[in-house]
Coordinates of C-alpha atoms and ligand atoms in Angstrom, one line a residue:
M14 CA 35.7 -15.5 -78.1
T15 CA 32.0 -15.5 -77.1
A16 CA 30.7 -14.3 -80.5
S17 CA 32.7 -16.9 -82.4
L18 CA 31.6 -19.6 -80.0
L19 CA 27.9 -18.8 -80.5
K20 CA 28.4 -18.7 -84.2
E21 CA 30.1 -22.1 -84.2
F22 CA 27.5 -23.6 -82.0
V23 CA 24.7 -22.7 -84.4
Q24 CA 26.7 -24.0 -87.4
R25 CA 27.5 -27.3 -85.7
Y26 CA 24.2 -28.0 -83.9
G27 CA 21.7 -25.8 -85.7
Q28 CA 20.2 -24.0 -82.7
E29 CA 21.0 -21.2 -80.3
P30 CA 22.7 -22.2 -77.0
L31 CA 22.8 -21.1 -73.4
L32 CA 26.3 -19.7 -72.9
V33 CA 28.0 -19.6 -69.5
A34 CA 31.5 -18.8 -68.3
A35 CA 33.3 -20.1 -65.2
P36 CA 36.7 -18.6 -64.2
G37 CA 40.0 -20.1 -63.3
R38 CA 41.4 -19.2 -59.9
I39 CA 44.4 -17.9 -58.2
N40 CA 45.3 -18.6 -54.5
F41 CA 47.0 -15.9 -52.5
I42 CA 48.0 -18.2 -49.7
G43 CA 46.9 -21.4 -47.9
E44 CA 48.2 -24.2 -50.2
H45 CA 47.2 -27.8 -49.6
T46 CA 45.3 -26.7 -46.5
D47 CA 41.9 -27.3 -48.0
Y48 CA 41.8 -31.1 -47.7
N49 CA 43.2 -30.6 -44.2
K50 CA 40.0 -28.7 -43.4
G51 CA 41.9 -25.5 -42.9
F52 CA 41.8 -22.1 -44.6
V53 CA 42.4 -20.9 -48.1
L54 CA 42.5 -17.5 -49.7
P55 CA 41.6 -17.9 -53.4
A56 CA 40.0 -15.6 -56.0
A57 CA 38.4 -16.1 -59.3
V58 CA 40.2 -14.4 -62.3
D59 CA 39.7 -13.2 -65.8
K60 CA 40.6 -16.4 -67.6
R61 CA 37.6 -18.5 -68.2
I62 CA 36.1 -21.8 -69.5
Y63 CA 33.1 -21.2 -71.7
A64 CA 30.3 -23.8 -72.1
A65 CA 27.7 -23.3 -74.8
M66 CA 24.9 -25.8 -74.4
A67 CA 21.4 -26.7 -75.6
K68 CA 19.0 -29.7 -75.1
N69 CA 19.0 -32.0 -78.2
G70 CA 16.0 -34.2 -77.4
T71 CA 18.0 -37.4 -77.3
G72 CA 19.7 -39.3 -74.4
T73 CA 23.2 -38.4 -75.6
V74 CA 25.6 -35.7 -74.6
N75 CA 27.7 -34.6 -77.6
V76 CA 30.7 -32.5 -76.8
F77 CA 33.1 -30.6 -79.0
A78 CA 36.1 -29.2 -77.2
R79 CA 37.4 -26.4 -79.5
Q80 CA 40.8 -26.1 -77.7
F81 CA 41.6 -29.7 -78.5
S82 CA 39.6 -29.9 -81.7
E83 CA 38.0 -33.1 -80.4
S84 CA 34.5 -34.5 -80.3
I85 CA 33.2 -37.0 -77.8
S86 CA 29.7 -38.3 -77.1
F87 CA 28.4 -40.2 -74.2
D88 CA 25.1 -41.5 -72.8
V89 CA 23.5 -39.4 -70.1
N90 CA 23.3 -42.5 -67.9
E91 CA 27.0 -43.5 -68.3
T92 CA 28.5 -44.2 -64.9
Q93 CA 32.1 -45.1 -65.5
P94 CA 35.1 -42.9 -66.0
R95 CA 37.0 -42.9 -69.3
S96 CA 40.3 -41.2 -69.8
G97 CA 41.1 -37.5 -70.5
W98 CA 39.1 -34.3 -70.2
I99 CA 35.7 -35.9 -71.0
N100 CA 35.8 -37.3 -67.4
Y101 CA 35.0 -33.9 -66.0
L102 CA 31.7 -33.8 -68.0
L103 CA 31.0 -37.5 -67.4
G104 CA 31.4 -37.0 -63.6
V105 CA 29.3 -33.9 -63.4
T106 CA 26.5 -35.5 -65.5
Y107 CA 26.6 -38.5 -63.2
Y108 CA 26.6 -36.5 -59.9
V109 CA 23.9 -34.0 -60.8
Q110 CA 21.6 -36.9 -61.3
Q111 CA 22.4 -38.6 -58.0
T112 CA 19.7 -36.6 -56.1
G113 CA 17.0 -38.2 -58.3
T114 CA 16.8 -35.5 -61.0
A115 CA 17.2 -37.0 -64.5
I116 CA 18.6 -34.9 -67.4
E117 CA 18.3 -35.4 -71.1
G118 CA 20.8 -35.2 -74.0
I119 CA 22.6 -32.0 -74.8
D120 CA 24.9 -30.5 -77.4
V121 CA 27.9 -28.9 -75.9
L122 CA 30.7 -26.6 -77.2
I123 CA 33.6 -25.9 -74.8
D124 CA 36.4 -23.4 -75.1
G125 CA 38.4 -21.2 -72.9
D126 CA 41.6 -19.4 -72.1
V127 CA 42.6 -20.9 -68.8
P128 CA 46.0 -22.3 -69.5
V129 CA 45.8 -26.1 -69.0
G130 CA 48.3 -27.6 -66.5
A131 CA 49.3 -24.2 -65.2
G132 CA 47.9 -24.5 -61.7
M133 CA 44.9 -22.2 -62.4
S134 CA 42.3 -24.9 -62.2
S135 CA 41.1 -25.3 -65.7
S136 CA 39.5 -28.6 -64.8
A137 CA 37.6 -27.1 -61.9
A138 CA 36.5 -24.3 -64.2
L139 CA 35.3 -26.8 -66.7
C140 CA 33.3 -28.7 -64.1
S141 CA 31.9 -25.4 -62.8
A142 CA 30.9 -24.1 -66.3
Y143 CA 29.3 -27.4 -67.3
G144 CA 27.5 -27.9 -64.0
F145 CA 26.3 -24.3 -63.8
A146 CA 24.9 -24.6 -67.4
L147 CA 23.2 -28.0 -66.6
N148 CA 21.7 -26.4 -63.5
E149 CA 20.2 -23.6 -65.7
L150 CA 19.0 -25.7 -68.6
F151 CA 17.2 -28.3 -66.5
K152 CA 16.3 -26.0 -63.6
L153 CA 18.0 -28.4 -61.2
D154 CA 18.1 -25.9 -58.3
Y155 CA 21.5 -26.7 -57.0
S156 CA 23.2 -23.9 -55.0
R157 CA 26.7 -22.8 -56.1
M158 CA 28.2 -24.5 -53.1
E159 CA 26.5 -27.8 -54.1
L160 CA 27.8 -27.4 -57.6
A161 CA 31.3 -26.9 -56.2
V162 CA 30.9 -30.2 -54.2
I163 CA 29.7 -32.0 -57.4
G164 CA 32.9 -30.7 -59.2
Q165 CA 35.0 -31.9 -56.3
K166 CA 33.4 -35.4 -56.3
T167 CA 34.0 -35.6 -60.1
E168 CA 37.7 -34.8 -59.6
H169 CA 37.9 -37.5 -56.9
N170 CA 36.1 -40.3 -58.6
F171 CA 36.3 -39.6 -62.3
A172 CA 39.8 -37.9 -62.5
G173 CA 41.3 -39.7 -59.5
V174 CA 42.7 -36.6 -57.7
K175 CA 41.6 -36.4 -54.1
C176 CA 41.5 -32.6 -54.1
G177 CA 40.0 -30.2 -51.6
I178 CA 37.2 -27.8 -52.3
M179 CA 39.1 -24.6 -53.1
D180 CA 39.2 -24.6 -56.9
Q181 CA 35.6 -25.4 -57.5
F182 CA 34.5 -23.0 -54.7
A183 CA 36.5 -20.1 -56.1
S184 CA 35.3 -20.7 -59.7
L185 CA 31.6 -20.6 -58.5
L186 CA 31.7 -18.1 -55.7
G187 CA 34.3 -15.6 -56.7
K188 CA 33.7 -11.9 -56.4
A189 CA 35.2 -9.1 -58.5
G190 CA 38.0 -7.3 -56.7
H191 CA 38.0 -9.6 -53.7
A192 CA 39.9 -12.5 -52.2
I193 CA 37.8 -15.1 -50.4
K194 CA 38.8 -16.5 -47.1
L195 CA 37.2 -19.9 -46.9
D196 CA 37.0 -22.1 -43.9
C197 CA 37.2 -25.5 -45.6
R198 CA 35.6 -27.3 -42.6
S199 CA 32.5 -25.2 -42.0
L200 CA 32.4 -23.8 -45.6
E201 CA 31.9 -20.4 -44.1
Y202 CA 33.5 -17.7 -46.2
E203 CA 34.3 -14.0 -46.1
Y204 CA 35.1 -11.7 -49.0
I205 CA 38.1 -9.5 -48.3
P206 CA 38.8 -6.6 -50.7
F207 CA 42.1 -6.7 -52.6
N208 CA 42.3 -3.1 -53.2
F209 CA 45.8 -1.9 -54.0
P210 CA 45.5 0.2 -57.1
E211 CA 49.2 0.6 -57.5
Y212 CA 49.9 -3.2 -57.4
K213 CA 48.9 -6.0 -59.7
I214 CA 48.7 -9.7 -59.3
V215 CA 51.1 -11.3 -61.8
L216 CA 51.4 -15.0 -62.6
V217 CA 54.6 -16.4 -64.2
N218 CA 54.1 -19.7 -65.9
T219 CA 57.0 -22.2 -65.6
M220 CA 55.6 -23.8 -68.7
V221 CA 56.2 -27.1 -66.8
S222 CA 52.9 -28.9 -66.8
H223 CA 52.1 -30.3 -63.3
S224 CA 51.7 -33.9 -64.6
L225 CA 53.2 -35.5 -61.5
A226 CA 50.7 -33.7 -59.4
G227 CA 48.1 -36.5 -59.4
T228 CA 50.0 -39.3 -57.6
E229 CA 52.1 -37.0 -55.5
Y230 CA 49.1 -35.0 -54.5
N231 CA 47.3 -38.0 -53.2
L232 CA 50.4 -39.1 -51.4
R233 CA 50.6 -35.7 -49.5
R234 CA 47.0 -36.2 -48.4
Q235 CA 47.8 -39.7 -47.1
Q236 CA 50.9 -38.4 -45.2
C237 CA 48.7 -35.7 -43.5
E238 CA 46.2 -38.3 -42.5
E239 CA 49.0 -40.4 -41.1
G240 CA 50.0 -37.5 -38.9
V241 CA 46.4 -37.0 -37.7
E242 CA 46.1 -40.7 -36.8
L243 CA 49.3 -40.5 -34.6
L244 CA 48.2 -37.4 -32.8
K245 CA 44.6 -38.6 -32.3
K246 CA 45.9 -41.2 -29.8
Y247 CA 46.9 -38.4 -27.5
Y248 CA 44.2 -35.8 -28.4
P249 CA 41.0 -37.6 -29.4
E250 CA 39.4 -34.3 -30.4
I251 CA 41.7 -33.9 -33.4
K252 CA 39.9 -34.7 -36.6
S253 CA 42.3 -33.1 -39.1
L254 CA 45.5 -31.1 -39.1
R255 CA 43.4 -28.0 -38.8
D256 CA 42.9 -28.9 -35.2
V257 CA 46.6 -29.4 -34.4
S258 CA 48.7 -26.7 -32.7
Y259 CA 52.3 -26.3 -33.2
E260 CA 52.9 -27.2 -29.6
Q261 CA 51.0 -30.5 -29.9
L262 CA 53.0 -31.4 -33.0
T263 CA 56.4 -30.6 -31.6
R264 CA 55.8 -32.4 -28.4
H265 CA 55.5 -35.7 -30.3
W266 CA 58.1 -35.2 -33.0
K267 CA 60.1 -38.2 -31.9
E268 CA 57.3 -40.6 -32.7
F269 CA 56.9 -39.3 -36.2
N270 CA 58.4 -40.5 -39.4
A271 CA 60.5 -37.5 -40.5
T272 CA 58.7 -36.9 -43.8
V273 CA 55.3 -37.1 -42.2
Y274 CA 56.5 -34.7 -39.6
D275 CA 57.7 -32.2 -42.2
R276 CA 54.4 -32.4 -44.0
C277 CA 52.4 -31.8 -40.9
T278 CA 54.6 -28.9 -39.8
Y279 CA 54.1 -27.2 -43.1
I280 CA 50.3 -27.5 -42.8
V281 CA 50.1 -26.3 -39.2
N282 CA 52.3 -23.3 -40.1
E283 CA 50.5 -22.5 -43.3
N284 CA 47.1 -22.2 -41.6
Q285 CA 48.7 -19.7 -39.1
R286 CA 50.3 -17.8 -42.0
L287 CA 47.0 -17.5 -43.7
L288 CA 45.3 -16.0 -40.7
A289 CA 48.2 -13.5 -40.4
A290 CA 48.0 -12.7 -44.1
C291 CA 44.3 -12.0 -43.8
D292 CA 45.0 -9.6 -41.0
A293 CA 47.6 -7.9 -43.0
L294 CA 45.2 -7.5 -45.9
R295 CA 42.5 -6.0 -43.7
H296 CA 45.1 -3.5 -42.4
N297 CA 46.4 -2.7 -45.9
D298 CA 49.7 -4.1 -44.9
L299 CA 51.0 -5.3 -48.2
P300 CA 54.6 -5.8 -47.2
G301 CA 53.4 -8.0 -44.3
F302 CA 51.2 -9.9 -46.7
G303 CA 54.1 -10.4 -49.1
E304 CA 56.3 -11.8 -46.3
M305 CA 53.7 -14.5 -45.6
M306 CA 53.8 -15.4 -49.3
Y307 CA 57.5 -15.9 -49.3
A308 CA 57.3 -17.9 -46.1
S309 CA 54.6 -20.1 -47.6
H310 CA 56.8 -20.8 -50.6
K311 CA 59.7 -21.8 -48.4
G312 CA 57.4 -24.3 -46.5
L313 CA 56.0 -25.7 -49.8
S314 CA 59.4 -26.2 -51.2
K315 CA 61.4 -27.5 -48.2
R316 CA 58.8 -29.2 -45.9
Y317 CA 55.9 -30.1 -48.2
E318 CA 58.2 -30.7 -51.2
V319 CA 55.7 -29.9 -53.9
S320 CA 57.8 -27.2 -55.6
C321 CA 60.4 -27.8 -58.4
K322 CA 63.6 -26.2 -59.5
E323 CA 61.7 -23.9 -62.0
L324 CA 59.3 -22.6 -59.4
D325 CA 62.1 -22.1 -56.8
F326 CA 64.1 -20.2 -59.4
L327 CA 61.3 -17.9 -60.3
V328 CA 60.5 -17.1 -56.6
E329 CA 64.2 -16.6 -55.7
K330 CA 64.7 -14.2 -58.7
T331 CA 61.9 -11.9 -57.6
K332 CA 63.9 -11.0 -54.5
L333 CA 66.3 -9.2 -56.8
I334 CA 63.7 -7.3 -58.7
N335 CA 62.4 -3.9 -57.5
G336 CA 58.7 -3.5 -56.8
V337 CA 57.9 -7.1 -55.9
V338 CA 56.2 -7.4 -52.5
G339 CA 55.6 -11.2 -52.4
A340 CA 55.9 -14.3 -54.5
R341 CA 55.3 -18.0 -54.1
M342 CA 54.4 -21.1 -56.1
M343 CA 50.6 -21.5 -56.5
G344 CA 48.3 -24.5 -56.6
G345 CA 49.1 -28.2 -56.3
G346 CA 52.8 -27.7 -57.4
F347 CA 55.4 -29.6 -59.5
G348 CA 55.1 -26.9 -62.2
G349 CA 52.4 -24.4 -63.1
C350 CA 52.7 -20.8 -62.1
T351 CA 54.1 -18.6 -59.4
I352 CA 51.9 -15.8 -58.1
N353 CA 53.6 -12.4 -57.5
I354 CA 52.4 -9.1 -56.2
V355 CA 54.1 -6.4 -58.3
Q356 CA 54.1 -2.6 -58.3
E357 CA 52.1 -1.6 -61.4
N358 CA 54.8 0.7 -62.8
G359 CA 57.4 -2.0 -62.4
I360 CA 55.6 -4.7 -64.3
E361 CA 57.4 -4.1 -67.6
N362 CA 60.8 -4.3 -65.9
F363 CA 59.6 -7.4 -63.9
T364 CA 58.5 -9.2 -67.0
E365 CA 61.7 -8.4 -68.9
Q366 CA 64.0 -9.5 -66.1
I367 CA 62.2 -12.6 -65.1
Q368 CA 61.7 -13.8 -68.7
Q369 CA 65.3 -13.2 -69.5
A370 CA 66.7 -14.9 -66.4
Y371 CA 64.4 -17.9 -66.9
Q372 CA 65.2 -18.2 -70.6
Q373 CA 68.9 -18.2 -69.8
Q374 CA 68.5 -20.9 -67.1
F375 CA 65.9 -23.2 -68.7
A376 CA 65.9 -22.3 -72.4
K377 CA 62.2 -21.5 -72.5
T378 CA 60.2 -18.3 -72.1
P379 CA 57.7 -18.2 -69.2
E380 CA 54.4 -16.6 -70.0
V381 CA 53.4 -13.7 -67.8
Y382 CA 49.8 -12.9 -67.0
V383 CA 48.5 -9.8 -65.2
M384 CA 45.3 -10.9 -63.5
Q385 CA 42.0 -9.2 -62.6
L386 CA 39.8 -10.6 -59.8
E387 CA 36.5 -11.6 -61.2
E388 CA 32.9 -12.8 -60.5
G389 CA 32.3 -16.5 -60.3
A390 CA 30.4 -18.6 -62.9
R391 CA 27.8 -16.6 -64.7
I392 CA 25.4 -16.6 -67.7
I393 CA 26.8 -14.8 -70.7
S394 CA 23.7 -15.1 -72.9
Q395 CA 20.7 -17.3 -73.3
Ligands
LIG18 C1 44.9 -28.3 -56.3 C2 43.6 -28.9 -55.6 C3 43.1 -27.9 -54.5 C4 44.2 -27.6 -53.5 C5 45.5 -27.1 -54.3 C6 46.6 -26.9 -53.4 O1 44.6 -27.1 -57.0 O2 42.7 -29.1 -56.6 O3 42.0 -28.5 -53.9 O4 44.5 -28.6 -52.7 O5 45.9 -28.0 -55.3 O6 46.4 -25.9 -52.5

């Protein structure tokens, strides 16, 4: 893909570009915990968004998105969101200039193989690739963490999703062969090797695009905040669900709206599960890790209610297939992929069985991807 991108850039814009890649991400466990200031365990993967870019000596950003065969231009000083994917570039262009550094016009060619709407954070990868390239081209001197925050603000204020920091963080700070345990409050992180040569990380795509995710996502966030407000009256030190213990929560259950209580219970438990899963990883206890994944799915489905029948079906099915140690829905929910840890020599059988069962039930074939854990955003050529 990179060679053809470079060639097309020269044909289209008449000069050689800087080419960068930023990966999509998976998340092993710790779902919807990031905006509750808890923990997540993502990793960058070998599906990427590429951005080829060069200055063009004007005040205009010209973008061609090869995946959609679509060209859009905007002024570097534009401040308002539009609609669709261009918002990710508009937002990043806006936020990189908020610290007083101006940029000039550029020509941009975007492409990639992160499936869109599959819960692998193609939008975060797009923001990361574009931001990372701007940082290089204009010597802006942002750290990777600062670029992640710029991507997150873009998602909040240009795309309207009040997401946490996980996706942008993983895309920029991923490390090959490692999961990253991120504390979403302090932003401290730790690389934990995922070193099980006989097992692979396999995603199964429901082929249901998580289009509901925007509004439902923001609603979950509000419900969590409602829970915090209630508990704060008794425990003023509580700032987010991260600070809440199971005992504190259960002691006040009668005062909660039932739905808000369920949401909060899930988050409090998920943070605990994540810590247990990290311990299991450190002790090479893959079955223990897998158990936490299944428990996470149950919570996401029953208490947080961000799953759907397709995701539930895929996870349930894995319990009948040999060689699967853990499975759960991944990402925001309402569609997208499940993440599965599968014995390498069982992958063919797994793929066959899961595709066949899903096909029978939903009359469509789920795509299956075997993932490698990758480095975060990087320069491919300049
Ligand atoms: C989306 C958001 C992330 C995170 C996940 C759920 O991917 O962008 O910040 O909240 O959902 O864990």
